[in-house]
Coordinates of C-alpha atoms in Angstrom, one line a residue:
M1 CA 11.3 2.3 -13.1
N2 CA 12.4 -1.5 -12.9
D3 CA 11.0 -4.6 -14.4
T4 CA 9.5 -6.3 -11.3
I5 CA 6.9 -4.0 -10.1
Q6 CA 4.6 -0.8 -11.6
V7 CA 3.6 1.7 -9.6
G8 CA 0.5 3.9 -10.7
V9 CA -0.9 7.1 -9.1
H10 CA -4.0 8.0 -9.9
A11 CA -6.0 11.4 -8.8
T12 CA -9.4 10.5 -7.3
G13 CA -10.2 14.2 -6.0
P14 CA -8.4 17.0 -5.1
D15 CA -7.0 15.7 -1.7
S16 CA -7.0 11.9 -2.7
C17 CA -5.3 9.5 -4.8
R18 CA -5.2 5.9 -5.5
I19 CA -1.9 4.2 -6.1
T20 CA -1.9 1.0 -7.8
V21 CA 0.9 -1.7 -7.4
A22 CA 1.6 -4.7 -9.6
G23 CA 4.3 -7.2 -9.8
D24 CA 6.9 -8.0 -7.3
L25 CA 7.5 -6.0 -4.3
D26 CA 10.9 -6.9 -3.2
V27 CA 14.2 -5.0 -2.9
V28 CA 14.5 -4.0 -6.1
G29 CA 10.8 -2.5 -6.5
A30 CA 10.5 -1.2 -2.9
P31 CA 12.3 2.3 -3.5
D32 CA 9.8 3.1 -6.6
L33 CA 6.7 2.3 -4.1
R34 CA 8.3 4.2 -1.5
E35 CA 8.8 7.3 -3.3
A36 CA 5.2 7.3 -4.7
L37 CA 3.9 6.6 -1.2
Q38 CA 5.8 9.3 0.8
A39 CA 5.2 11.7 -2.2
A40 CA 1.3 10.7 -1.7
V41 CA 1.1 11.0 1.9
A42 CA 2.9 14.3 2.0
T43 CA 0.4 16.2 -0.5
R44 CA -2.9 14.4 0.1
R45 CA -5.3 13.9 2.5
R46 CA -6.4 10.4 1.7
V47 CA -4.4 7.6 0.0
L48 CA -5.8 4.3 -1.1
V49 CA -3.2 1.7 -2.3
D50 CA -4.5 -1.1 -4.4
C51 CA -2.6 -4.2 -3.9
A52 CA -4.7 -6.2 -6.2
G53 CA -2.0 -6.7 -9.1
L54 CA 0.7 -7.6 -6.0
T55 CA 2.4 -10.8 -6.5
F56 CA 4.9 -10.7 -4.2
C57 CA 6.0 -8.7 -1.1
D58 CA 9.3 -9.1 0.9
C59 CA 10.3 -7.1 4.0
S60 CA 11.8 -4.3 1.9
G61 CA 8.3 -4.0 0.5
L62 CA 6.6 -3.9 3.8
N63 CA 9.3 -1.4 5.2
A64 CA 8.3 0.8 2.3
L65 CA 4.5 0.4 3.3
L66 CA 5.1 0.8 7.0
A67 CA 7.4 4.1 6.4
A68 CA 4.4 5.5 4.6
A69 CA 2.1 4.6 7.4
R70 CA 4.4 6.5 9.7
T71 CA 4.4 9.4 7.8
A72 CA 0.6 9.5 6.8
K73 CA 0.1 9.3 10.6
T74 CA 2.3 12.3 11.3
N75 CA 0.8 14.4 8.5
G76 CA -3.0 13.6 9.5
T77 CA -3.3 11.5 6.2
E78 CA -5.7 8.6 6.0
L79 CA -3.8 5.5 4.3
R80 CA -5.6 2.6 3.5
L81 CA -5.0 -0.8 1.6
C82 CA -7.3 -2.7 -0.4
A83 CA -7.4 -5.9 -2.4
V84 CA -4.8 -7.2 -0.1
P85 CA -3.6 -10.5 -1.3
R86 CA -3.4 -13.5 0.8
A87 CA 0.6 -13.5 0.7
L88 CA 0.6 -9.8 2.1
A89 CA -2.1 -10.4 4.5
R90 CA 0.1 -13.1 5.7
L91 CA 3.2 -11.0 6.2
L92 CA 1.4 -8.3 7.8
R93 CA 0.0 -11.0 10.5
L94 CA 3.3 -12.8 11.1
S95 CA 5.4 -9.4 11.5
H96 CA 2.3 -8.1 13.9
T97 CA 2.1 -4.9 11.6
G98 CA -1.4 -5.3 10.4
S99 CA -2.3 -2.6 13.0
A100 CA -0.3 0.0 11.2
F101 CA -3.0 0.1 8.3
T102 CA -6.6 0.7 7.7
I103 CA -7.4 -2.4 5.4
E104 CA -10.4 -2.2 3.2
H105 CA -12.1 -5.8 2.9
E106 CA -13.9 -6.0 -0.3
Q107 CA -16.8 -8.0 -0.6
A108 CA -16.7 -9.8 -3.9
G109 CA -19.7 -11.8 -4.9
V110 CA -22.2 -10.7 -2.1
D111 CA -25.7 -10.0 -3.2
A112 CA -27.1 -6.8 -1.8

């Protein structure tokens, strides 16, 4: 594990998990996330990646996410991103890779 990123894997059911990502997802931290994502999409039916703590993402981080999306699609695993920070959303938009993911848009502060 390195100092720039924290990756946590939390079971949310027998076939699902939530992966939390916090810190800088760069060339140093991308291998940690790639390893956790690949293991999750290989063994689970549903994987949610919580990006709320993500402060930075470069192309190597994006590549780790895209590799997981490809593996998930091959395995029939549902891979979702949630709490996507503005910088990552911009990177997905500019690289035209946002369609590789299902992105959950949380509605904070909305009264029912």
